[in-house]
Short mmCIF file of C-alpha atoms in Angstrom, two decimals:
data_model
loop_
_atom_site.label_atom_id
_atom_site.label_comp_id
_atom_site.label_asym_id
_atom_site.label_seq_id
_atom_site.Cartn_x
_atom_site.Cartn_y
_atom_site.Cartn_z
CA UNK G 1 78.48 206.30 66.81
CA UNK G 2 77.90 203.96 63.94
CA UNK G 3 81.36 202.40 64.27
CA UNK G 4 80.92 201.90 68.01
CA UNK G 5 77.56 200.23 67.49
CA UNK G 6 79.01 197.75 65.04
CA UNK G 7 81.76 196.82 67.50
CA UNK G 8 79.32 195.83 70.34
CA UNK G 9 77.77 192.82 68.57
CA UNK G 10 81.19 191.61 67.57
CA UNK G 11 82.49 191.94 71.11
CA UNK G 12 79.42 190.12 72.50
CA UNK G 13 79.97 187.21 70.10
CA UNK G 14 83.69 186.99 70.98
CA UNK G 15 82.96 186.89 74.78
CA UNK G 16 80.20 184.40 74.28
CA UNK G 17 82.47 182.14 72.26
CA UNK G 18 85.19 182.23 74.96
CA UNK G 19 82.71 181.38 77.67
CA UNK G 20 81.25 178.50 75.72
CA UNK G 21 84.73 177.09 75.06
CA UNK G 22 85.62 177.41 78.73
CA UNK G 23 82.43 175.63 79.87
CA UNK G 24 83.04 172.81 77.34
CA UNK G 25 86.63 172.39 78.61
CA UNK G 26 85.44 172.26 82.24
CA UNK G 27 82.78 169.73 81.38
CA UNK G 28 85.44 167.59 79.72
CA UNK G 29 87.67 167.72 82.80
CA UNK G 30 84.88 166.61 85.09
CA UNK G 31 83.91 163.75 82.76
CA UNK G 32 87.58 162.62 82.63
CA UNK G 33 87.80 162.63 86.42
CA UNK G 34 84.65 160.54 86.71
CA UNK G 35 85.99 158.08 84.16
CA UNK G 36 89.32 157.82 85.98
CA UNK G 37 87.50 157.17 89.30
CA UNK G 38 85.37 154.44 87.82
CA UNK G 39 88.35 152.77 86.18
CA UNK G 40 90.28 152.90 89.45
CA UNK G 41 87.38 151.28 91.37
CA UNK G 42 87.10 148.53 88.79
CA UNK G 43 90.85 147.86 88.97
CA UNK G 44 90.72 147.65 92.83
CA UNK G 45 87.75 145.24 92.78
CA UNK G 46 89.54 143.04 90.26
CA UNK G 47 92.69 142.93 92.37
CA UNK G 48 90.86 142.13 95.60
CA UNK G 49 88.48 139.51 94.18
CA UNK G 50 91.06 136.62 93.91
CA UNK G 51 92.32 137.23 97.48
CA UNK G 52 88.75 137.10 98.80
CA UNK G 53 88.06 133.90 96.90
CA UNK G 54 91.20 132.28 98.26
CA UNK G 55 90.13 133.06 101.81
CA UNK G 56 86.69 131.54 101.36
CA UNK G 57 87.54 127.87 102.01
CA UNK G 58 91.27 126.99 102.20
CA UNK G 59 90.64 123.30 102.80
CA UNK G 60 88.39 123.02 99.77
CA UNK G 61 91.02 124.90 97.71
CA UNK G 62 93.67 122.36 98.75
CA UNK G 63 91.46 119.46 97.85
CA UNK G 64 90.52 121.01 94.51
CA UNK G 65 94.24 121.51 93.79
CA UNK G 66 94.81 117.81 94.48
CA UNK G 67 96.57 118.30 97.75
CA UNK G 68 96.14 116.03 100.82
CA UNK G 69 94.06 117.40 103.74
CA UNK G 70 93.41 116.37 107.35
CA UNK G 71 94.90 116.45 110.82
CA UNK G 72 97.03 113.27 110.43
CA UNK G 73 98.76 114.65 107.28
CA UNK G 74 101.19 116.39 109.58
CA UNK G 75 102.59 112.96 110.62
CA UNK G 76 103.65 112.22 107.04
CA UNK G 77 107.43 112.79 106.47
CA UNK G 78 108.28 116.05 104.64
CA UNK G 79 110.67 114.32 102.24
CA UNK G 80 111.86 110.95 101.10
CA UNK G 81 109.91 107.86 99.96
CA UNK G 82 107.30 108.29 102.71
CA UNK G 83 106.55 111.87 101.86
CA UNK G 84 103.52 112.84 99.75
CA UNK G 85 105.81 113.41 96.77
CA UNK G 86 107.58 110.09 97.33
CA UNK G 87 104.30 108.17 97.62
CA UNK G 88 102.94 109.72 94.43
CA UNK G 89 105.80 108.04 92.51
CA UNK G 90 105.07 104.51 93.82
CA UNK G 91 102.11 102.11 93.39
CA UNK G 92 99.82 102.03 96.42
CA UNK G 93 101.12 98.96 98.37
CA UNK G 94 104.65 100.13 97.99
CA UNK G 95 103.77 103.68 98.87
CA UNK G 96 101.97 102.51 102.06
CA UNK G 97 105.02 100.56 103.13
CA UNK G 98 106.85 103.92 103.45
CA UNK G 99 104.13 105.56 105.52
CA UNK G 100 104.76 105.41 109.28
CA UNK G 101 100.98 105.32 110.03
CA UNK G 102 100.23 102.16 108.05
CA UNK G 103 102.69 99.45 109.12
CA UNK G 104 99.97 97.06 110.38
CA UNK G 105 97.96 97.47 107.18
CA UNK G 106 101.07 96.72 105.10
CA UNK G 107 101.74 93.63 107.19
CA UNK G 108 98.12 92.47 106.59
CA UNK G 109 98.26 93.11 102.87
CA UNK G 110 101.53 91.17 102.61
CA UNK G 111 100.14 88.26 104.69
CA UNK G 112 97.05 88.11 102.43
CA UNK G 113 99.21 88.09 99.30
CA UNK G 114 97.62 91.25 97.97
CA UNK G 115 100.72 93.38 97.32
CA UNK G 116 100.96 92.60 93.58
CA UNK G 117 97.15 92.81 93.17
CA UNK G 118 97.06 96.32 94.61
CA UNK G 119 100.21 97.52 92.95
CA UNK G 120 99.06 96.37 89.52
CA UNK G 121 95.49 97.69 89.87
CA UNK G 122 94.62 100.78 87.81
CA UNK G 123 92.91 103.89 89.26
CA UNK G 124 91.58 102.66 92.62
CA UNK G 125 90.68 104.26 95.92
CA UNK G 126 91.96 102.77 99.17
CA UNK G 127 90.63 103.42 102.63
CA UNK G 128 93.71 102.75 104.70
CA UNK G 129 93.27 102.05 108.48
CA UNK G 130 96.08 103.37 110.69
CA UNK G 131 97.99 101.26 113.17
CA UNK G 132 95.78 102.76 115.92
CA UNK G 133 92.71 101.67 113.96
CA UNK G 134 93.88 98.03 114.03
CA UNK G 135 94.81 98.41 117.75
CA UNK G 136 91.07 99.13 118.44
CA UNK G 137 90.33 95.47 117.63
CA UNK G 138 90.64 92.98 120.43
CA UNK G 139 94.00 91.19 120.06
CA UNK G 140 92.49 87.71 119.83
CA UNK G 141 90.12 88.89 117.05
CA UNK G 142 92.97 90.54 115.15
CA UNK G 143 95.14 87.47 115.51
CA UNK G 144 92.26 85.28 114.31
CA UNK G 145 91.73 87.45 111.24
CA UNK G 146 95.46 87.47 110.39
CA UNK G 147 95.47 83.69 110.61
CA UNK G 148 92.52 83.31 108.24
CA UNK G 149 93.66 84.33 104.73
CA UNK G 150 90.19 84.21 103.19
CA UNK G 151 88.65 86.39 105.87
CA UNK G 152 91.62 88.73 105.84
CA UNK G 153 91.34 89.05 102.04
CA UNK G 154 87.63 89.91 102.36
CA UNK G 155 88.30 92.62 104.89
CA UNK G 156 91.20 94.19 103.04
CA UNK G 157 89.43 94.19 99.59
CA UNK G 158 86.43 95.78 101.32
CA UNK G 159 88.72 98.80 101.79
CA UNK G 160 89.26 99.16 98.05
CA UNK G 161 86.98 100.82 95.46
CA UNK G 162 87.80 100.13 91.78
CA UNK G 163 87.89 103.78 90.75
CA UNK G 164 89.62 106.94 91.88
CA UNK G 165 87.42 109.07 94.16
CA UNK G 166 88.35 112.68 94.55
CA UNK G 167 87.07 114.71 97.52
CA UNK G 168 84.26 116.04 95.27
CA UNK G 169 83.06 112.54 94.38
CA UNK G 170 83.74 110.74 97.67
CA UNK G 171 80.34 111.30 99.28
CA UNK G 172 77.93 108.46 98.50
CA UNK G 173 77.85 104.69 98.26
CA UNK G 174 80.63 102.88 96.35
CA UNK G 175 80.93 99.22 95.48
CA UNK G 176 84.21 97.71 96.70
CA UNK G 177 86.39 94.90 95.34
CA UNK G 178 84.86 92.68 98.00
CA UNK G 179 81.44 93.47 96.36
CA UNK G 180 79.70 95.15 99.27
CA UNK G 181 79.40 98.95 99.38
CA UNK G 182 81.10 101.47 101.56
CA UNK G 183 79.28 104.80 102.20
CA UNK G 184 81.05 108.09 102.76
CA UNK G 185 79.33 111.18 104.17
CA UNK G 186 80.44 114.77 104.83
CA UNK G 187 82.59 117.20 102.90
CA UNK G 188 86.15 118.45 102.87
CA UNK G 189 87.89 118.22 105.30
CA UNK G 190 85.38 116.24 107.45
CA UNK G 191 84.49 112.86 105.92
CA UNK G 192 83.13 109.77 107.66
CA UNK G 193 83.01 106.24 106.14
CA UNK G 194 80.25 103.85 107.15
CA UNK G 195 79.04 106.10 109.90
CA UNK G 196 82.05 105.74 112.24
CA UNK G 197 85.45 105.75 110.44
CA UNK G 198 86.88 109.30 110.28
CA UNK G 199 89.12 110.38 107.42
CA UNK G 200 92.36 111.55 109.09
CA UNK G 201 94.28 112.39 106.01
CA UNK G 202 92.62 112.35 102.64
CA UNK G 203 93.33 112.79 98.94
CA UNK G 204 96.81 111.20 99.28
CA UNK G 205 98.00 110.37 95.75
CA UNK G 206 100.04 107.32 94.72
CA UNK G 207 100.96 106.22 91.23
CA UNK G 208 97.75 104.19 90.85
CA UNK G 209 95.49 105.11 93.68
CA UNK G 210 93.91 107.82 95.80
CA UNK G 211 94.18 107.04 99.52
CA UNK G 212 92.03 108.10 102.46
CA UNK G 213 93.65 107.23 105.79
CA UNK G 214 90.95 106.30 108.32
CA UNK G 215 90.83 105.75 112.07
CA UNK G 216 88.75 102.56 112.02
CA UNK G 217 88.97 99.16 110.26
CA UNK G 218 85.96 98.73 107.98
CA UNK G 219 84.10 95.40 108.22
CA UNK G 220 82.01 93.95 105.41
CA UNK G 221 78.60 92.52 106.03
CA UNK G 222 78.64 88.89 107.01
#
């Protein structure tokens, strides 16, 4: 009997030890699974965050990346000197001469003798009226302006701001080369200049200027 009695405590200790080890192992497995689940969720969130951010505001992303924006940008050639890449390599007056939307503006700049002035300027912003913008003016008024070099120069230099304005700095009042201010309102991709001129294609880069193509000729105060 004595030998049997001594074996019972030993057996109980052995069983207790095995159970404790088993419980510890099970607890470790559960903890590992929880950690793996948390890590997987974090990885998924990290992977989906950039995609969600990119979908937030595509137009703002394009502007931030330095790309042109606006409905009229589709009319710009895809390649060659008149493309966005081609214009980026030329000074602004030369670049405009390759743009099919700006032939009247280029003729006016040439007539006013401002080609060299604009091409040699450093870091400017140009509000460039389209051919249709000039066509809004009564023909007799347009002819009169084109025949008056001083008046033509005032109007054209009123479209030039002596600093580069990005889409994020465009809103507000800006002094022009003509000396009076232009005022831009709105945000990407919907900007308006002086309350009526809509930006049709903005953030167009040339070698020395940022260009905003507009649908109305801007007129300085008398």
